[in-house]
PDB file of C-alpha atoms in Angstrom:
ATOM      1  CA  MET J   1      -0.187  25.617  10.988  1.00 63.00           C
ATOM      2  CA  LYS J   2       0.078  21.849  11.060  1.00 78.00           C
ATOM      3  CA  THR J   3      -1.089  20.189  14.254  1.00 88.00           C
ATOM      4  CA  GLU J   4       1.385  17.932  16.043  1.00 94.00           C
ATOM      5  CA  ILE J   5       0.625  15.476  18.834  1.00 95.00           C
ATOM      6  CA  ASP J   6       2.617  13.146  21.044  1.00 96.00           C
ATOM      7  CA  LEU J   7       3.198   9.517  20.036  1.00 97.00           C
ATOM      8  CA  GLN J   8       0.994   8.090  22.797  1.00 97.00           C
ATOM      9  CA  THR J   9      -2.016  10.121  21.655  1.00 97.00           C
ATOM     10  CA  ALA J  10      -1.345   9.344  17.972  1.00 97.00           C
ATOM     11  CA  THR J  11      -1.129   5.627  18.757  1.00 97.00           C
ATOM     12  CA  ARG J  12      -4.386   5.708  20.723  1.00 97.00           C
ATOM     13  CA  TRP J  13      -6.208   7.584  17.958  1.00 97.00           C
ATOM     14  CA  SER J  14      -4.764   5.269  15.278  1.00 97.00           C
ATOM     15  CA  ASN J  15      -6.083   2.270  17.176  1.00 97.00           C
ATOM     16  CA  GLU J  16      -9.513   3.903  17.580  1.00 97.00           C
ATOM     17  CA  ILE J  17      -9.741   4.362  13.797  1.00 96.00           C
ATOM     18  CA  ILE J  18      -8.517   0.834  13.093  1.00 96.00           C
ATOM     19  CA  GLU J  19     -11.039  -0.622  15.549  1.00 96.00           C
ATOM     20  CA  LYS J  20     -13.879   0.876  13.479  1.00 95.00           C
ATOM     21  CA  LEU J  21     -12.436  -0.276  10.120  1.00 95.00           C
ATOM     22  CA  LEU J  22     -10.977  -3.697  10.959  1.00 95.00           C
ATOM     23  CA  PRO J  23     -14.146  -5.784  10.419  1.00 96.00           C
ATOM     24  CA  PHE J  24     -14.250  -4.618   6.777  1.00 96.00           C
ATOM     25  CA  THR J  25     -10.572  -5.025   5.866  1.00 95.00           C
ATOM     26  CA  GLU J  26      -8.085  -7.729   4.988  1.00 95.00           C
ATOM     27  CA  LYS J  27      -5.183  -5.609   6.257  1.00 94.00           C
ATOM     28  CA  CYS J  28      -5.253  -2.512   8.424  1.00 95.00           C
ATOM     29  CA  LEU J  29      -1.749  -1.250   9.267  1.00 94.00           C
ATOM     30  CA  ILE J  30      -0.310   1.794  11.014  1.00 96.00           C
ATOM     31  CA  ALA J  31       2.467   3.404   8.974  1.00 94.00           C
ATOM     32  CA  GLY J  32       4.408   6.677   8.928  1.00 92.00           C
ATOM     33  CA  SER J  33       5.682   8.471  12.021  1.00 93.00           C
ATOM     34  CA  VAL J  34       3.541   6.414  14.389  1.00 95.00           C
ATOM     35  CA  ARG J  35       5.001   3.169  12.995  1.00 93.00           C
ATOM     36  CA  ARG J  36       8.511   4.659  13.266  1.00 92.00           C
ATOM     37  CA  LEU J  37       7.743   5.603  16.911  1.00 95.00           C
ATOM     38  CA  LYS J  38       8.574   9.282  16.441  1.00 95.00           C
ATOM     39  CA  PRO J  39       7.945  11.171  19.715  1.00 97.00           C
ATOM     40  CA  ILE J  40       6.027  13.946  17.889  1.00 96.00           C
ATOM     41  CA  VAL J  41       3.603  13.072  15.086  1.00 96.00           C
ATOM     42  CA  GLY J  42       2.245  15.444  12.420  1.00 95.00           C
ATOM     43  CA  ASN J  43      -0.299  13.052  10.900  1.00 95.00           C
ATOM     44  CA  ILE J  44      -1.566   9.482  11.110  1.00 96.00           C
ATOM     45  CA  GLU J  45      -0.895   7.236   8.121  1.00 95.00           C
ATOM     46  CA  LEU J  46      -2.761   3.989   7.593  1.00 96.00           C
ATOM     47  CA  VAL J  47      -2.412   1.370   4.870  1.00 95.00           C
ATOM     48  CA  ILE J  48      -5.692  -0.461   4.373  1.00 95.00           C
ATOM     49  CA  VAL J  49      -6.654  -3.369   2.137  1.00 94.00           C
ATOM     50  CA  ILE J  50     -10.438  -3.441   1.961  1.00 93.00           C
ATOM     51  CA  ASP J  51     -12.182  -6.799   2.066  1.00 94.00           C
ATOM     52  CA  ARG J  52     -13.817  -6.854  -1.376  1.00 90.00           C
ATOM     53  CA  LYS J  53     -16.965  -8.454   0.054  1.00 94.00           C
ATOM     54  CA  ASN J  54     -17.386  -5.479   2.411  1.00 93.00           C
ATOM     55  CA  ILE J  55     -16.594  -2.448   0.252  1.00 90.00           C
ATOM     56  CA  SER J  56     -19.978  -0.799   0.796  1.00 89.00           C
ATOM     57  CA  LYS J  57     -19.855  -1.419   4.574  1.00 92.00           C
ATOM     58  CA  PHE J  58     -16.327   0.023   4.671  1.00 90.00           C
ATOM     59  CA  ALA J  59     -17.516   3.107   2.755  1.00 87.00           C
ATOM     60  CA  ASN J  60     -20.432   3.544   5.169  1.00 88.00           C
ATOM     61  CA  VAL J  61     -18.113   3.399   8.188  1.00 90.00           C
ATOM     62  CA  ILE J  62     -15.817   5.992   6.595  1.00 88.00           C
ATOM     63  CA  TYR J  63     -18.715   8.292   5.780  1.00 87.00           C
ATOM     64  CA  GLU J  64     -20.486   7.930   9.129  1.00 89.00           C
ATOM     65  CA  ASN J  65     -17.395   8.286  11.315  1.00 89.00           C
ATOM     66  CA  PHE J  66     -14.874  10.441   9.455  1.00 84.00           C
ATOM     67  CA  LYS J  67     -16.775  12.761   7.123  1.00 72.00           C
ATOM     68  CA  VAL J  68     -15.426  16.053   8.520  1.00 56.00           C
ATOM     69  CA  GLY J  69     -13.053  17.588   5.975  1.00 59.00           C
ATOM     70  CA  MET J  70     -12.847  14.347   4.037  1.00 60.00           C
ATOM     71  CA  LYS J  71     -11.051  14.303   0.697  1.00 65.00           C
ATOM     72  CA  ARG J  72     -11.270  11.162  -1.414  1.00 65.00           C
ATOM     73  CA  GLU J  73      -9.161  10.333  -4.419  1.00 66.00           C
ATOM     74  CA  SER J  74      -8.465   7.041  -6.086  1.00 73.00           C
ATOM     75  CA  ARG J  75      -7.009   4.738  -3.425  1.00 84.00           C
ATOM     76  CA  TYR J  76      -6.409   7.615  -0.974  1.00 88.00           C
ATOM     77  CA  ILE J  77      -8.632   9.201   1.649  1.00 90.00           C
ATOM     78  CA  LYS J  78      -7.706  12.194   3.797  1.00 90.00           C
ATOM     79  CA  PHE J  79      -9.738  13.350   6.780  1.00 90.00           C
ATOM     80  CA  ASN J  80      -9.341  14.903  10.210  1.00 90.00           C
ATOM     81  CA  TYR J  81      -9.716  12.833  13.352  1.00 92.00           C
ATOM     82  CA  GLN J  82      -9.840  14.652  16.671  1.00 92.00           C
ATOM     83  CA  ARG J  83      -7.348  17.384  15.775  1.00 89.00           C
ATOM     84  CA  ILE J  84      -4.922  15.520  13.480  1.00 93.00           C
ATOM     85  CA  GLN J  85      -4.887  14.753   9.756  1.00 93.00           C
ATOM     86  CA  VAL J  86      -5.280  11.099   8.771  1.00 94.00           C
ATOM     87  CA  ASP J  87      -3.927   9.854   5.443  1.00 93.00           C
ATOM     88  CA  MET J  88      -5.406   6.513   4.453  1.00 93.00           C
ATOM     89  CA  PHE J  89      -3.751   4.659   1.579  1.00 92.00           C
ATOM     90  CA  ILE J  90      -5.863   1.909   0.002  1.00 92.00           C
ATOM     91  CA  PRO J  91      -3.729  -0.194  -2.364  1.00 90.00           C
ATOM     92  CA  GLN J  92      -4.860  -3.260  -4.240  1.00 86.00           C
ATOM     93  CA  TYR J  93      -4.059  -6.463  -2.373  1.00 86.00           C
ATOM     94  CA  GLU J  94      -1.180  -7.238  -4.757  1.00 83.00           C
ATOM     95  CA  ASP J  95       0.478  -3.911  -3.931  1.00 82.00           C
ATOM     96  CA  TRP J  96       0.001  -3.546  -0.177  1.00 85.00           C
ATOM     97  CA  VAL J  97       3.578  -4.519   0.793  1.00 83.00           C
ATOM     98  CA  ARG J  98       5.146  -1.891  -1.473  1.00 81.00           C
ATOM     99  CA  LYS J  99       2.729   0.780  -0.277  1.00 85.00           C
ATOM    100  CA  TYR J 100       3.391  -0.161   3.361  1.00 86.00           C
ATOM    101  CA  VAL J 101       7.164   0.042   2.868  1.00 83.00           C
ATOM    102  CA  ILE J 102       6.845   3.434   1.163  1.00 81.00           C
ATOM    103  CA  ARG J 103       4.514   4.832   3.836  1.00 85.00           C
ATOM    104  CA  THR J 104       6.604   3.468   6.718  1.00 81.00           C
ATOM    105  CA  GLY J 105       9.980   4.879   5.736  1.00 75.00           C
ATOM    106  CA  SER J 106      10.844   8.548   5.562  1.00 75.00           C
ATOM    107  CA  ALA J 107      10.537  10.060   2.057  1.00 74.00           C
ATOM    108  CA  GLU J 108      14.306  10.430   1.797  1.00 81.00           C
ATOM    109  CA  PHE J 109      14.949   6.831   2.882  1.00 79.00           C
ATOM    110  CA  VAL J 110      12.384   5.430   0.459  1.00 76.00           C
ATOM    111  CA  HIS J 111      13.760   7.448  -2.462  1.00 76.00           C
ATOM    112  CA  LYS J 112      17.471   6.923  -1.799  1.00 78.00           C
ATOM    113  CA  LYS J 113      17.414   3.353  -0.544  1.00 79.00           C
ATOM    114  CA  ILE J 114      14.241   1.394  -1.211  1.00 79.00           C
ATOM    115  CA  SER J 115      13.105   2.448  -4.698  1.00 79.00           C
ATOM    116  CA  THR J 116      16.677   2.713  -5.983  1.00 82.00           C
ATOM    117  CA  GLN J 117      17.407  -0.802  -4.765  1.00 82.00           C
ATOM    118  CA  TRP J 118      14.303  -2.429  -6.231  1.00 79.00           C
ATOM    119  CA  ASN J 119      15.087  -0.772  -9.577  1.00 81.00           C
ATOM    120  CA  LYS J 120      18.646  -2.148  -9.437  1.00 85.00           C
ATOM    121  CA  LEU J 121      17.186  -5.596  -8.795  1.00 84.00           C
ATOM    122  CA  GLY J 122      15.024  -5.365 -11.925  1.00 83.00           C
ATOM    123  CA  TRP J 123      11.671  -4.454 -10.383  1.00 80.00           C
ATOM    124  CA  VAL J 124       9.380  -1.683 -11.664  1.00 78.00           C
ATOM    125  CA  VAL J 125       6.181  -0.115 -10.340  1.00 76.00           C
ATOM    126  CA  THR J 126       2.990  -0.818 -12.278  1.00 77.00           C
ATOM    127  CA  GLU J 127      -0.627  -0.009 -11.463  1.00 73.00           C
ATOM    128  CA  ASN J 128      -0.823  -3.435  -9.826  1.00 72.00           C
ATOM    129  CA  GLY J 129       2.294  -3.126  -7.708  1.00 73.00           C
ATOM    130  CA  LEU J 130       5.889  -4.233  -8.177  1.00 76.00           C
ATOM    131  CA  ARG J 131       6.571  -6.472 -11.153  1.00 78.00           C
ATOM    132  CA  ARG J 132       9.701  -7.769 -12.866  1.00 81.00           C
ATOM    133  CA  GLU J 133      10.847  -5.344 -15.554  1.00 81.00           C
ATOM    134  CA  ALA J 134      11.238  -8.233 -18.002  1.00 84.00           C
ATOM    135  CA  GLU J 135       7.507  -8.984 -17.656  1.00 83.00           C
ATOM    136  CA  CYS J 136       6.422  -5.406 -18.443  1.00 80.00           C
ATOM    137  CA  GLU J 137       6.463  -2.888 -21.243  1.00 82.00           C
ATOM    138  CA  LYS J 138       7.482   0.752 -20.872  1.00 79.00           C
ATOM    139  CA  LYS J 139       4.875   2.995 -22.517  1.00 79.00           C
ATOM    140  CA  VAL J 140       5.012   6.728 -23.245  1.00 73.00           C
ATOM    141  CA  VAL J 141       1.887   8.294 -21.723  1.00 73.00           C
ATOM    142  CA  GLY J 142       2.597  11.982 -22.231  1.00 74.00           C
ATOM    143  CA  ASN J 143       5.026  14.719 -23.101  1.00 73.00           C
ATOM    144  CA  VAL J 144       5.580  17.801 -20.939  1.00 69.00           C
ATOM    145  CA  LEU J 145       8.010  20.489 -22.153  1.00 70.00           C
ATOM    146  CA  GLY J 146       9.741  17.956 -24.355  1.00 71.00           C
ATOM    147  CA  ILE J 147      10.180  15.441 -21.530  1.00 71.00           C
ATOM    148  CA  GLN J 148       8.493  12.089 -22.069  1.00 65.00           C
ATOM    149  CA  LYS J 149       6.390  10.739 -19.244  1.00 66.00           C
ATOM    150  CA  THR J 150       6.404   6.952 -19.157  1.00 65.00           C
ATOM    151  CA  LYS J 151       4.827   4.212 -17.122  1.00 67.00           C
ATOM    152  CA  TRP J 152       5.208   0.468 -16.921  1.00 64.00           C
ATOM    153  CA  ILE J 153       2.399  -1.750 -18.223  1.00 70.00           C
ATOM    154  CA  GLU J 154       2.023  -5.438 -17.415  1.00 66.00           C
TER     155      GLU J 154
END
């Protein structure tokens, strides 16, 4: 069963995590339910841009402070803090605004409003963030059950 906590506790714990990470980041932002001020929070979401000069120090702080149940993937770290799950998104600097918008809105809002609108305005998602469609090339990267999987390349 997923743990839920009140907003005040989630905010306090978010700030405790940020306090440890802030010296090694360019941006360290609270997103998700805490950012939306939901009274009950199921997880803490943070969007972090690591200061490139301090990557190893940042990694040491993560390992030393948050190693319990830690899962690390490319640009995403999940761990438990106190009794709540923390999802840490680590975009490249060029992509932090998009990632912050996505992680701040509800999934439905982001899908129906945000991503639909930026596509209508001629923007596409690349590995380096949002770029003008005219400046990119659509490339087929796979085929699953006869359906082509594509991605945009700068």
